[in-house]
């Protein structure tokens, strides 16, 4: 494969990357809007803040990891993706382990609490 193929860059970054970002963006935004029907703007803002915060942290971390894995024949992208994938997996497993604790806290909250209502709604949907 020729390394300087412009249409391949457009396809990779534009079409495939755009579709993946759209799928990854709309899922949490629409879910949070359903969890918090009384404050959809706040929920959307928190989701968008998460995207920006993730980029703020992952970008310098990726550059630093690539500089550590850089050799004369390799720029270190593959090893950087492996490390970042492992880190993301650990964060997701931590969230999964934390889920029963959050569910117990939601049951203890009062019925007028916005967070308590949203978490109770989520738990009710998971039980069905």
CSV table of C-alpha atoms in Angstrom, one decimal:
chain,number,residue,atom,x,y,z
A,1,UNK,CA,0.0,0.0,0.0
A,2,UNK,CA,1.2,3.4,-0.8
A,3,UNK,CA,1.6,5.6,2.3
A,4,UNK,CA,0.7,8.9,0.7
A,5,UNK,CA,-2.8,8.0,-0.6
A,6,UNK,CA,-5.0,11.1,0.0
A,7,UNK,CA,-8.4,9.3,-0.5
A,8,UNK,CA,-7.4,6.8,2.2
A,9,UNK,CA,-6.8,9.6,4.7
A,10,UNK,CA,-10.2,11.1,3.8
A,11,UNK,CA,-11.9,7.8,4.2
A,12,UNK,CA,-10.1,6.9,7.5
A,13,UNK,CA,-10.3,10.2,9.3
A,14,UNK,CA,-13.4,11.7,7.6
A,15,UNK,CA,-15.9,8.9,7.0
A,16,UNK,CA,-15.0,6.2,9.4
A,17,UNK,CA,-13.8,8.5,12.2
A,18,UNK,CA,-16.8,10.7,11.8
A,19,UNK,CA,-19.3,7.8,12.0
A,20,UNK,CA,-17.5,6.4,15.0
A,21,UNK,CA,-17.5,9.7,16.8
A,22,UNK,CA,-21.1,10.3,16.0
A,23,UNK,CA,-22.1,6.9,17.4
A,24,UNK,CA,-19.9,7.4,20.5
A,25,UNK,CA,-21.3,10.9,21.0
A,26,UNK,CA,-25.0,10.5,20.6
A,27,UNK,CA,-25.4,7.4,22.8
A,28,UNK,CA,-24.4,8.9,26.1
A,29,UNK,CA,-26.1,12.3,25.3
A,30,UNK,CA,-29.5,10.7,24.5
A,31,UNK,CA,-29.2,8.3,27.4
A,32,UNK,CA,-28.5,11.1,29.9
A,33,UNK,CA,-31.3,13.2,28.5
A,34,UNK,CA,-33.7,10.3,29.2
A,35,UNK,CA,-32.2,9.7,32.7
A,36,UNK,CA,-32.6,13.4,33.7
A,37,UNK,CA,-35.9,14.5,31.9
A,38,UNK,CA,-36.2,17.5,34.2
A,39,UNK,CA,-32.7,18.8,33.4
A,40,UNK,CA,-31.8,17.7,29.8
A,41,UNK,CA,-29.6,20.7,29.2
A,42,UNK,CA,-27.5,20.0,32.3
A,43,UNK,CA,-27.2,16.3,31.3
A,44,UNK,CA,-26.2,17.2,27.7
A,45,UNK,CA,-23.6,19.7,29.0
A,46,UNK,CA,-22.1,17.1,31.4
A,47,UNK,CA,-21.8,14.6,28.5
A,48,UNK,CA,-20.1,17.2,26.3
A,49,UNK,CA,-17.8,18.1,29.1
A,50,UNK,CA,-16.8,14.5,29.4
A,51,UNK,CA,-15.8,14.4,25.7
A,52,UNK,CA,-13.7,17.5,26.1
A,53,UNK,CA,-12.1,16.3,29.3
A,54,UNK,CA,-11.3,13.0,27.8
A,55,UNK,CA,-9.5,14.7,24.9
A,56,UNK,CA,-7.8,17.1,27.3
A,57,UNK,CA,-6.3,14.1,29.1
A,58,UNK,CA,-5.8,11.6,26.3
A,59,UNK,CA,-4.0,13.8,23.9
A,60,UNK,CA,-1.0,14.7,26.0
A,61,UNK,CA,-0.9,11.2,27.3
A,62,UNK,CA,-0.9,9.7,23.8
A,63,UNK,CA,2.0,12.0,22.8
A,64,UNK,CA,4.0,11.1,25.9
A,65,UNK,CA,3.4,7.4,25.3
A,66,UNK,CA,4.4,7.6,21.7
A,67,UNK,CA,7.6,9.4,22.7
A,68,UNK,CA,8.4,6.5,25.1
A,69,UNK,CA,7.7,3.8,22.5
A,70,UNK,CA,9.4,5.6,19.6
A,71,UNK,CA,12.2,3.8,17.9
A,72,UNK,CA,14.1,4.4,14.7
A,73,UNK,CA,11.8,2.2,12.7
A,74,UNK,CA,8.5,2.7,14.6
A,75,UNK,CA,6.7,5.8,15.9
A,76,UNK,CA,5.0,3.8,18.7
A,77,UNK,CA,1.4,4.2,17.7
A,78,UNK,CA,0.5,0.5,18.1
A,79,UNK,CA,2.0,0.2,21.6
A,80,UNK,CA,0.3,3.4,22.6
A,81,UNK,CA,-3.1,2.1,21.5
A,82,UNK,CA,-2.5,-1.1,23.5
A,83,UNK,CA,-1.6,0.9,26.6
A,84,UNK,CA,-4.6,3.3,26.2
A,85,UNK,CA,-6.9,0.4,25.6
A,86,UNK,CA,-5.8,-1.3,28.8
A,87,UNK,CA,-6.2,1.9,30.7
A,88,UNK,CA,-9.7,2.5,29.3
A,89,UNK,CA,-10.6,-1.1,30.1
A,90,UNK,CA,-9.5,-0.7,33.7
A,91,UNK,CA,-11.6,2.4,34.1
A,92,UNK,CA,-14.7,0.6,32.7
A,93,UNK,CA,-14.2,-2.3,35.0
A,94,UNK,CA,-13.9,0.1,37.9
A,95,UNK,CA,-17.2,1.7,36.9
A,96,UNK,CA,-18.8,-1.8,36.6
A,97,UNK,CA,-17.7,-2.7,40.1
A,98,UNK,CA,-18.9,0.6,41.4
A,99,UNK,CA,-22.4,0.2,39.9
A,100,UNK,CA,-23.9,-1.9,42.8
A,101,UNK,CA,-22.6,0.7,45.3
A,102,UNK,CA,-24.3,3.5,43.3
A,103,UNK,CA,-27.5,1.5,43.1
A,104,UNK,CA,-27.6,1.1,46.9
A,105,UNK,CA,-27.0,4.8,47.4
A,106,UNK,CA,-29.8,5.6,45.0
A,107,UNK,CA,-32.2,3.5,47.0
A,108,UNK,CA,-31.2,5.4,50.1
A,109,UNK,CA,-31.8,8.8,48.6
A,110,UNK,CA,-35.1,10.6,49.1
A,111,UNK,CA,-37.8,10.6,46.4
A,112,UNK,CA,-37.4,14.3,45.8
A,113,UNK,CA,-33.8,14.0,44.8
A,114,UNK,CA,-33.1,14.4,41.1
A,115,UNK,CA,-30.1,12.1,41.2
A,116,UNK,CA,-32.1,9.5,43.2
A,117,UNK,CA,-34.9,9.6,40.7
A,118,UNK,CA,-32.6,9.2,37.8
A,119,UNK,CA,-30.7,6.3,39.4
A,120,UNK,CA,-34.0,4.6,40.5
A,121,UNK,CA,-35.3,4.9,36.9
A,122,UNK,CA,-32.1,3.3,35.6
A,123,UNK,CA,-32.3,0.5,38.1
A,124,UNK,CA,-35.9,-0.1,37.2
A,125,UNK,CA,-35.1,-0.4,33.5
A,126,UNK,CA,-32.2,-2.8,34.3
A,127,UNK,CA,-34.5,-5.1,36.3
A,128,UNK,CA,-37.1,-5.5,33.5
